[in-house]
Amino acid sequence: MIENLICALRKFQTMLCAAAFCASLANADAQNLINVKPYSGSLSGISGPAVVGAPGDYWNMFGNLQTNSTGYLTNAATIKDSSGATVSGVSMTLAINTANQSLSGYSSANYNPNPAAIMQNYIYDGNGDYFTVIFSGLPANKPYLICGMGTGNAQGQGTTWWADTANGHASAACTANFTSGTPLGTRDATQATNQGVCWVQIPATTTAAGGVTFRVCKLGATESGGVVSGGSGRAYLNAFQLQPASAPIISGLTNQTVIAGSNTVLNPAISGVPSPSYQWRSNTIPMVGETNATLVLNSIQSAQNGVAYSLVASNWVGVVTNSMVLTVIVPPGITGLNNQAVPVGANVTNAATVFGVPTPALRWQFNNNPLSDGASGNGSTVSGSTTSKLVLLNAQVADGGSYSLVASNSAGSITNSMTLTVSSGNLPPMIAGPTDQTVAQSNKATFTVSVSGLPVPTLQWRVNGTDIAGATNLSLGVTNVQYPQNGFVYSLVASNSLGMATNSAKLYVLMPPSISQSPTNLAVVVGSPAPFRVIASGVPAPNYQWSRNGNPISGATGGTYTLANPQGADNGAAFTVTVSNSVGTVTSSGATLSVLSTMIGAFGPTNGAMNISPDQQLHIIFSGGTQLLNTNGTLTVRDATDNSVVQTIDASQFLSYTPGNTSIQTIPNAAIRTVQGSYSGSGLGSTTYYYMPIALYGNEAWITLTNRLSYGHTYYVNCDTGLFLDSNGASFTGISGTKSWV
């Protein structure tokens, strides 16, 4: 929780106040973060952050430790906040109740602190009972957190912290439960995983006089009547912070209007020290599992319209609740319109069912022109032009056509239509539409028609001449279209007592490109063509663009690409191809080109050599200059008896070593070899020396093994292609098999 202490603390450093306010709260600056730690003689090297703050924070220092007959006492009359500004009127006193205290330093080499300076020094009391830290001059009745670090130097040692303040007695303990060995584990004041080991936090409220007092005691110590006694080990004090605490504040949780089916995130801004705990509520009911600072609402439904979502944030300083109301709007929908056919003079009612939130606005259209109530000019009368029910009295032949209802609200707009046929006698069916549809694979195709006839025709959709069950409306939706449906014929059959009519349309399916075979890695000799090939498909036929190391290659726009004359500079280049059409784009995986050198190598000892020294160096003499590719490839020595690995030299795993003797140049890629005996004064230790596993001298590569070989054994050597390069960067062909170099 400590690492999440709200960064709003930092804002205190730049706050300005009016003169009247500053006069009423003279110590307002004391609300800023105060960092304190011991030092042995120098102010240099101190850095942050520890729990909160930033690199470069100011740290107040205890002075050099001096003991006297009354014990140790430090009075700090000048205290600075983490920005380095002096906090007016605030002072600090540190007291140790006996003279048995010491100042020591952590070695970053042994204890690995991070940052090193924060944990570099500590004070401890081996025989006394406690340290006492007293602040005065702070704001009255102000809540603070005392965040302190006081670990021991052995497993199980540590300290207990007590705070005796205006709000009572509080305590916390920390122990040095790090693993033994060298280094002794990480005491890292900035890491959340170590807060239970290194840091304690105690709530404290200043007195009416602006004071706060806390003690650092031996682990397991007890207190009775203000006297501290007992405990084990030593009382340690590495560093502490006095952090202004505050009740939570929630802002930015405002009412939202969303469309049904959409998602939204409630993400208010929250401050408070210590970091608050959270609980979201829905209409005052706690939401199970919703205990984060944000709330994600997925697939919002209309039933959530008007729901009040509230966040309760709480810490030991206080509790606050903030709420918002969710308004859910629903796009309009229309159902219930059907084609009609009536004789001249009939009254016609078109009644639709309309839904949507907020209530949609409505408007009827005739042949795409808005209708108005009143005489139509054809001898008929229109009413309900802005309602869900349109009434046409004394319909005439000229009133026949397409009637559409348009519904719209803030969430969207929708149109639904029907066809009215008005005739002095019966009419055979007539069909306008459908039209061919072209869609991308996995999408939906919709065929629509307009049908007239008297009596009203019955409808039936077909696909490739076969009836589609339940498809008897003016429109047909074909969902999740797949490429095998390409070219399907969809037909509508309309029939009444006077006859039958049929109209058809085709479905065309587009398919995004896909790659069934990506280009593969190639290895070619210098100067030999390197052909790369991809197998891809798509409708319409895709386009191709080849790239080298992510950069498009001019003119490389076919299904194959050939590098005609590869050279050493092309070694290791990665080739990809992007395949695209109007529906989509896909890029192949990369294919790596290995350009093989014509350089040959003579092995030493020679292939099949016998009576070789067990610590014999291996070497290769090349026919041209070489350079080591030290990040790619391995060289392996195996025992020919059972093929077991004797040693592997991995060029990417070489160690780095800088000898202690600064007059010796740094040796990159060094390894360590242990030998019998010692070399006094070498500066490299009594049992080790450092060497290059693979060293290049002109056109020769010398290979030194870590361990001696065994007498009476046969060995063979393999190495990867690319471990060695010629002077032009082409790869020396690797050594494989069990007989190439024995």
PDB file of C-alpha atoms in Angstrom, residues 454-665:
ATOM      1  CA  LEU A 454     -53.963  -7.280 -55.474  1.00  0.00           C
ATOM      2  CA  PRO A 455     -54.775  -9.451 -53.569  1.00  0.00           C
ATOM      3  CA  VAL A 456     -51.606  -8.936 -51.473  1.00  0.00           C
ATOM      4  CA  PRO A 457     -49.076 -11.491 -52.754  1.00  0.00           C
ATOM      5  CA  THR A 458     -47.565 -14.149 -50.544  1.00  0.00           C
ATOM      6  CA  LEU A 459     -43.755 -14.181 -50.459  1.00  0.00           C
ATOM      7  CA  GLN A 460     -41.096 -16.900 -50.384  1.00  0.00           C
ATOM      8  CA  TRP A 461     -37.312 -16.511 -50.578  1.00  0.00           C
ATOM      9  CA  ARG A 462     -35.175 -19.169 -52.197  1.00  0.00           C
ATOM     10  CA  VAL A 463     -31.467 -19.908 -52.470  1.00  0.00           C
ATOM     11  CA  ASN A 464     -30.275 -21.683 -55.606  1.00  0.00           C
ATOM     12  CA  GLY A 465     -33.912 -22.671 -56.263  1.00  0.00           C
ATOM     13  CA  THR A 466     -34.602 -24.144 -52.794  1.00  0.00           C
ATOM     14  CA  ASP A 467     -37.081 -22.536 -50.389  1.00  0.00           C
ATOM     15  CA  ILE A 468     -35.593 -20.956 -47.274  1.00  0.00           C
ATOM     16  CA  ALA A 469     -37.688 -21.918 -44.269  1.00  0.00           C
ATOM     17  CA  GLY A 470     -39.404 -18.938 -42.614  1.00  0.00           C
ATOM     18  CA  ALA A 471     -38.110 -16.417 -45.183  1.00  0.00           C
ATOM     19  CA  THR A 472     -41.450 -14.755 -46.149  1.00  0.00           C
ATOM     20  CA  ASN A 473     -40.735 -11.049 -45.616  1.00  0.00           C
ATOM     21  CA  LEU A 474     -39.686  -8.230 -47.898  1.00  0.00           C
ATOM     22  CA  SER A 475     -36.075  -8.502 -46.771  1.00  0.00           C
ATOM     23  CA  LEU A 476     -33.688 -11.443 -46.311  1.00  0.00           C
ATOM     24  CA  GLY A 477     -30.604 -11.321 -44.123  1.00  0.00           C
ATOM     25  CA  VAL A 478     -27.767 -13.814 -44.705  1.00  0.00           C
ATOM     26  CA  THR A 479     -25.460 -13.816 -41.679  1.00  0.00           C
ATOM     27  CA  ASN A 480     -21.826 -14.948 -41.329  1.00  0.00           C
ATOM     28  CA  VAL A 481     -21.312 -15.217 -45.058  1.00  0.00           C
ATOM     29  CA  GLN A 482     -18.504 -17.588 -46.063  1.00  0.00           C
ATOM     30  CA  TYR A 483     -16.573 -17.824 -49.295  1.00  0.00           C
ATOM     31  CA  PRO A 484     -18.213 -21.119 -50.436  1.00  0.00           C
ATOM     32  CA  GLN A 485     -21.443 -19.079 -50.759  1.00  0.00           C
ATOM     33  CA  ASN A 486     -19.827 -16.951 -53.450  1.00  0.00           C
ATOM     34  CA  GLY A 487     -22.143 -16.916 -56.521  1.00  0.00           C
ATOM     35  CA  PHE A 488     -25.246 -18.200 -54.669  1.00  0.00           C
ATOM     36  CA  VAL A 489     -28.501 -17.006 -56.265  1.00  0.00           C
ATOM     37  CA  TYR A 490     -31.161 -15.609 -53.936  1.00  0.00           C
ATOM     38  CA  SER A 491     -34.688 -15.305 -55.393  1.00  0.00           C
ATOM     39  CA  LEU A 492     -38.042 -13.981 -54.187  1.00  0.00           C
ATOM     40  CA  VAL A 493     -41.264 -15.615 -55.407  1.00  0.00           C
ATOM     41  CA  ALA A 494     -44.420 -13.448 -55.048  1.00  0.00           C
ATOM     42  CA  SER A 495     -47.805 -15.013 -55.857  1.00  0.00           C
ATOM     43  CA  ASN A 496     -51.518 -14.231 -55.658  1.00  0.00           C
ATOM     44  CA  SER A 497     -54.684 -15.407 -57.410  1.00  0.00           C
ATOM     45  CA  LEU A 498     -53.617 -13.721 -60.636  1.00  0.00           C
ATOM     46  CA  GLY A 499     -50.198 -15.227 -60.966  1.00  0.00           C
ATOM     47  CA  MET A 500     -46.620 -15.423 -59.741  1.00  0.00           C
ATOM     48  CA  ALA A 501     -43.492 -13.294 -60.165  1.00  0.00           C
ATOM     49  CA  THR A 502     -39.845 -14.084 -59.452  1.00  0.00           C
ATOM     50  CA  ASN A 503     -36.786 -11.837 -59.197  1.00  0.00           C
ATOM     51  CA  SER A 504     -33.216 -12.898 -58.335  1.00  0.00           C
ATOM     52  CA  ALA A 505     -29.849 -11.518 -57.296  1.00  0.00           C
ATOM     53  CA  LYS A 506     -26.382 -12.972 -56.691  1.00  0.00           C
ATOM     54  CA  LEU A 507     -24.210 -12.977 -53.603  1.00  0.00           C
ATOM     55  CA  TYR A 508     -20.541 -12.178 -54.124  1.00  0.00           C
ATOM     56  CA  VAL A 509     -18.144 -12.892 -51.241  1.00  0.00           C
ATOM     57  CA  LEU A 510     -14.830 -11.126 -50.756  1.00  0.00           C
ATOM     58  CA  MET A 511     -12.113 -12.902 -48.796  1.00  0.00           C
ATOM     59  CA  PRO A 512      -9.285 -11.123 -46.944  1.00  0.00           C
ATOM     60  CA  PRO A 513      -5.815 -12.318 -47.819  1.00  0.00           C
ATOM     61  CA  SER A 514      -4.333 -15.259 -45.965  1.00  0.00           C
ATOM     62  CA  ILE A 515      -0.878 -16.806 -46.109  1.00  0.00           C
ATOM     63  CA  SER A 516      -0.699 -20.584 -46.296  1.00  0.00           C
ATOM     64  CA  GLN A 517       3.103 -20.681 -46.574  1.00  0.00           C
ATOM     65  CA  SER A 518       5.395 -17.921 -45.360  1.00  0.00           C
ATOM     66  CA  PRO A 519       8.863 -17.450 -46.834  1.00  0.00           C
ATOM     67  CA  THR A 520      11.442 -19.719 -45.202  1.00  0.00           C
ATOM     68  CA  ASN A 521      15.000 -19.119 -44.039  1.00  0.00           C
ATOM     69  CA  LEU A 522      17.619 -19.474 -46.738  1.00  0.00           C
ATOM     70  CA  ALA A 523      21.338 -20.202 -46.669  1.00  0.00           C
ATOM     71  CA  VAL A 524      23.230 -19.499 -49.896  1.00  0.00           C
ATOM     72  CA  VAL A 525      26.869 -19.109 -50.860  1.00  0.00           C
ATOM     73  CA  VAL A 526      28.104 -15.594 -51.599  1.00  0.00           C
ATOM     74  CA  GLY A 527      26.955 -14.580 -55.094  1.00  0.00           C
ATOM     75  CA  SER A 528      24.330 -17.323 -55.461  1.00  0.00           C
ATOM     76  CA  PRO A 529      20.694 -16.199 -55.966  1.00  0.00           C
ATOM     77  CA  ALA A 530      18.446 -16.282 -52.881  1.00  0.00           C
ATOM     78  CA  PRO A 531      14.800 -16.873 -53.907  1.00  0.00           C
ATOM     79  CA  PHE A 532      12.042 -16.206 -51.331  1.00  0.00           C
ATOM     80  CA  ARG A 533       8.465 -17.374 -51.989  1.00  0.00           C
ATOM     81  CA  VAL A 534       5.091 -16.885 -50.348  1.00  0.00           C
ATOM     82  CA  ILE A 535       1.830 -18.758 -51.013  1.00  0.00           C
ATOM     83  CA  ALA A 536      -1.228 -16.584 -50.351  1.00  0.00           C
ATOM     84  CA  SER A 537      -4.850 -16.320 -51.410  1.00  0.00           C
ATOM     85  CA  GLY A 538      -7.676 -13.793 -51.243  1.00  0.00           C
ATOM     86  CA  VAL A 539     -10.596 -12.337 -53.222  1.00  0.00           C
ATOM     87  CA  PRO A 540     -10.005 -10.053 -55.001  1.00  0.00           C
ATOM     88  CA  ALA A 541      -6.537 -11.284 -55.921  1.00  0.00           C
ATOM     89  CA  PRO A 542      -4.053  -9.801 -53.421  1.00  0.00           C
ATOM     90  CA  ASN A 543      -1.140  -7.476 -53.990  1.00  0.00           C
ATOM     91  CA  TYR A 544       2.348  -8.141 -52.617  1.00  0.00           C
ATOM     92  CA  GLN A 545       5.059  -5.946 -51.112  1.00  0.00           C
ATOM     93  CA  TRP A 546       8.359  -7.435 -49.930  1.00  0.00           C
ATOM     94  CA  SER A 547      10.418  -5.744 -47.223  1.00  0.00           C
ATOM     95  CA  ARG A 548      13.962  -6.120 -45.950  1.00  0.00           C
ATOM     96  CA  ASN A 549      14.493  -5.503 -42.244  1.00  0.00           C
ATOM     97  CA  GLY A 550      11.121  -3.745 -42.196  1.00  0.00           C
ATOM     98  CA  ASN A 551      11.870  -1.453 -45.166  1.00  0.00           C
ATOM     99  CA  PRO A 552       9.884  -1.920 -48.432  1.00  0.00           C
ATOM    100  CA  ILE A 553      11.928  -3.133 -51.415  1.00  0.00           C
ATOM    101  CA  SER A 554      11.267  -1.099 -54.541  1.00  0.00           C
ATOM    102  CA  GLY A 555       9.699  -3.181 -57.325  1.00  0.00           C
ATOM    103  CA  ALA A 556       9.370  -6.330 -55.171  1.00  0.00           C
ATOM    104  CA  THR A 557       5.608  -6.774 -55.694  1.00  0.00           C
ATOM    105  CA  GLY A 558       5.176 -10.404 -56.757  1.00  0.00           C
ATOM    106  CA  GLY A 559       4.595 -13.696 -55.008  1.00  0.00           C
ATOM    107  CA  THR A 560       8.362 -14.343 -55.154  1.00  0.00           C
ATOM    108  CA  TYR A 561      11.385 -12.187 -54.528  1.00  0.00           C
ATOM    109  CA  THR A 562      14.952 -13.121 -55.463  1.00  0.00           C
ATOM    110  CA  LEU A 563      18.067 -11.402 -54.198  1.00  0.00           C
ATOM    111  CA  ALA A 564      20.252 -11.968 -57.252  1.00  0.00           C
ATOM    112  CA  ASN A 565      23.761 -11.468 -55.871  1.00  0.00           C
ATOM    113  CA  PRO A 566      23.873 -11.670 -52.039  1.00  0.00           C
ATOM    114  CA  GLN A 567      27.070 -10.557 -50.343  1.00  0.00           C
ATOM    115  CA  GLY A 568      28.386 -10.490 -46.785  1.00  0.00           C
ATOM    116  CA  ALA A 569      26.453  -7.274 -46.060  1.00  0.00           C
ATOM    117  CA  ASP A 570      23.233  -9.241 -46.682  1.00  0.00           C
ATOM    118  CA  ASN A 571      24.081 -11.841 -44.055  1.00  0.00           C
ATOM    119  CA  GLY A 572      21.393 -11.962 -41.363  1.00  0.00           C
ATOM    120  CA  ALA A 573      18.898  -9.772 -43.227  1.00  0.00           C
ATOM    121  CA  ALA A 574      15.233 -10.560 -42.507  1.00  0.00           C
ATOM    122  CA  PHE A 575      12.701 -10.615 -45.352  1.00  0.00           C
ATOM    123  CA  THR A 576       8.913 -10.334 -45.005  1.00  0.00           C
ATOM    124  CA  VAL A 577       6.052  -9.850 -47.437  1.00  0.00           C
ATOM    125  CA  THR A 578       2.818  -7.958 -46.888  1.00  0.00           C
ATOM    126  CA  VAL A 579      -0.205  -9.328 -48.745  1.00  0.00           C
ATOM    127  CA  SER A 580      -3.243  -7.037 -49.158  1.00  0.00           C
ATOM    128  CA  ASN A 581      -6.499  -6.533 -51.018  1.00  0.00           C
ATOM    129  CA  SER A 582      -9.570  -4.330 -50.552  1.00  0.00           C
ATOM    130  CA  VAL A 583     -10.717  -6.452 -47.603  1.00  0.00           C
ATOM    131  CA  GLY A 584      -7.610  -6.704 -45.446  1.00  0.00           C
ATOM    132  CA  THR A 585      -3.853  -6.990 -44.998  1.00  0.00           C
ATOM    133  CA  VAL A 586      -1.592  -9.673 -43.575  1.00  0.00           C
ATOM    134  CA  THR A 587       2.193  -9.819 -43.146  1.00  0.00           C
ATOM    135  CA  SER A 588       4.237 -12.991 -43.266  1.00  0.00           C
ATOM    136  CA  SER A 589       6.660 -14.119 -40.618  1.00  0.00           C
ATOM    137  CA  GLY A 590      10.273 -13.189 -41.282  1.00  0.00           C
ATOM    138  CA  ALA A 591      12.732 -15.282 -43.254  1.00  0.00           C
ATOM    139  CA  THR A 592      16.429 -14.842 -42.457  1.00  0.00           C
ATOM    140  CA  LEU A 593      19.095 -14.962 -45.122  1.00  0.00           C
ATOM    141  CA  SER A 594      22.394 -16.585 -44.210  1.00  0.00           C
ATOM    142  CA  VAL A 595      25.130 -15.735 -46.685  1.00  0.00           C
ATOM    143  CA  LEU A 596      27.816 -18.419 -46.519  1.00  0.00           C
ATOM    144  CA  SER A 597      31.437 -17.520 -47.015  1.00  0.00           C
ATOM    145  CA  THR A 598      33.679 -19.382 -49.455  1.00  0.00           C
ATOM    146  CA  MET A 599      36.334 -19.180 -46.750  1.00  0.00           C
ATOM    147  CA  ILE A 600      37.651 -22.555 -45.583  1.00  0.00           C
ATOM    148  CA  GLY A 601      39.262 -23.495 -42.286  1.00  0.00           C
ATOM    149  CA  ALA A 602      42.185 -25.744 -41.361  1.00  0.00           C
ATOM    150  CA  PHE A 603      41.687 -27.357 -37.941  1.00  0.00           C
ATOM    151  CA  GLY A 604      44.266 -27.725 -35.252  1.00  0.00           C
ATOM    152  CA  PRO A 605      44.887 -30.245 -33.910  1.00  0.00           C
ATOM    153  CA  THR A 606      44.216 -31.768 -37.296  1.00  0.00           C
ATOM    154  CA  ASN A 607      41.255 -34.057 -37.853  1.00  0.00           C
ATOM    155  CA  GLY A 608      42.050 -37.494 -36.397  1.00  0.00           C
ATOM    156  CA  ALA A 609      45.083 -36.316 -34.423  1.00  0.00           C
ATOM    157  CA  MET A 610      46.158 -38.426 -31.430  1.00  0.00           C
ATOM    158  CA  ASN A 611      48.363 -37.992 -28.315  1.00  0.00           C
ATOM    159  CA  ILE A 612      46.974 -34.514 -27.667  1.00  0.00           C
ATOM    160  CA  SER A 613      47.598 -32.695 -24.386  1.00  0.00           C
ATOM    161  CA  PRO A 614      44.494 -32.701 -22.150  1.00  0.00           C
ATOM    162  CA  ASP A 615      44.547 -28.906 -21.935  1.00  0.00           C
ATOM    163  CA  GLN A 616      45.383 -28.447 -25.608  1.00  0.00           C
ATOM    164  CA  GLN A 617      44.056 -25.266 -27.180  1.00  0.00           C
ATOM    165  CA  LEU A 618      41.983 -25.794 -30.323  1.00  0.00           C
ATOM    166  CA  HIS A 619      42.416 -23.501 -33.272  1.00  0.00           C
ATOM    167  CA  ILE A 620      41.156 -22.845 -36.796  1.00  0.00           C
ATOM    168  CA  ILE A 621      43.238 -21.204 -39.495  1.00  0.00           C
ATOM    169  CA  PHE A 622      40.975 -19.565 -42.077  1.00  0.00           C
ATOM    170  CA  SER A 623      41.740 -18.844 -45.689  1.00  0.00           C
ATOM    171  CA  GLY A 624      40.704 -15.199 -45.142  1.00  0.00           C
ATOM    172  CA  GLY A 625      40.469 -12.625 -42.357  1.00  0.00           C
ATOM    173  CA  THR A 626      37.738 -13.230 -39.808  1.00  0.00           C
ATOM    174  CA  GLN A 627      35.774 -11.520 -37.081  1.00  0.00           C
ATOM    175  CA  LEU A 628      33.867 -13.201 -34.261  1.00  0.00           C
ATOM    176  CA  LEU A 629      30.089 -12.844 -34.278  1.00  0.00           C
ATOM    177  CA  ASN A 630      29.900 -12.725 -30.497  1.00  0.00           C
ATOM    178  CA  THR A 631      26.135 -12.573 -30.111  1.00  0.00           C
ATOM    179  CA  ASN A 632      25.144 -15.540 -32.206  1.00  0.00           C
ATOM    180  CA  GLY A 633      26.191 -19.150 -32.226  1.00  0.00           C
ATOM    181  CA  THR A 634      27.880 -21.798 -30.109  1.00  0.00           C
ATOM    182  CA  LEU A 635      30.909 -24.076 -30.271  1.00  0.00           C
ATOM    183  CA  THR A 636      30.464 -27.498 -28.635  1.00  0.00           C
ATOM    184  CA  VAL A 637      32.980 -30.199 -27.676  1.00  0.00           C
ATOM    185  CA  ARG A 638      31.545 -33.715 -27.192  1.00  0.00           C
ATOM    186  CA  ASP A 639      32.923 -37.043 -26.011  1.00  0.00           C
ATOM    187  CA  ALA A 640      32.787 -39.358 -29.021  1.00  0.00           C
ATOM    188  CA  THR A 641      32.077 -42.392 -26.804  1.00  0.00           C
ATOM    189  CA  ASP A 642      28.561 -41.333 -25.792  1.00  0.00           C
ATOM    190  CA  ASN A 643      28.110 -37.931 -27.505  1.00  0.00           C
ATOM    191  CA  SER A 644      27.909 -36.248 -24.087  1.00  0.00           C
ATOM    192  CA  VAL A 645      28.675 -32.537 -23.996  1.00  0.00           C
ATOM    193  CA  VAL A 646      32.082 -31.722 -22.521  1.00  0.00           C
ATOM    194  CA  GLN A 647      31.769 -27.961 -22.951  1.00  0.00           C
ATOM    195  CA  THR A 648      29.664 -25.450 -24.852  1.00  0.00           C
ATOM    196  CA  ILE A 649      30.954 -21.976 -25.608  1.00  0.00           C
ATOM    197  CA  ASP A 650      27.946 -19.721 -26.206  1.00  0.00           C
ATOM    198  CA  ALA A 651      29.007 -16.480 -27.860  1.00  0.00           C
ATOM    199  CA  SER A 652      26.016 -14.650 -26.352  1.00  0.00           C
ATOM    200  CA  GLN A 653      26.912 -15.662 -22.780  1.00  0.00           C
ATOM    201  CA  PHE A 654      30.534 -14.572 -22.423  1.00  0.00           C
ATOM    202  CA  LEU A 655      31.239 -12.870 -19.095  1.00  0.00           C
ATOM    203  CA  SER A 656      32.758  -9.405 -18.804  1.00  0.00           C
ATOM    204  CA  TYR A 657      35.681  -8.787 -16.493  1.00  0.00           C
ATOM    205  CA  THR A 658      37.700  -5.714 -15.593  1.00  0.00           C
ATOM    206  CA  PRO A 659      40.841  -6.586 -13.577  1.00  0.00           C
ATOM    207  CA  GLY A 660      41.439  -4.701 -10.342  1.00  0.00           C
ATOM    208  CA  ASN A 661      44.753  -3.476 -11.713  1.00  0.00           C
ATOM    209  CA  THR A 662      43.664  -0.331 -13.556  1.00  0.00           C
ATOM    210  CA  SER A 663      46.791  -0.441 -15.684  1.00  0.00           C
ATOM    211  CA  ILE A 664      45.447  -3.554 -17.380  1.00  0.00           C
ATOM    212  CA  GLN A 665      43.063  -2.911 -20.217  1.00  0.00           C
TER     213      GLN A 665
END
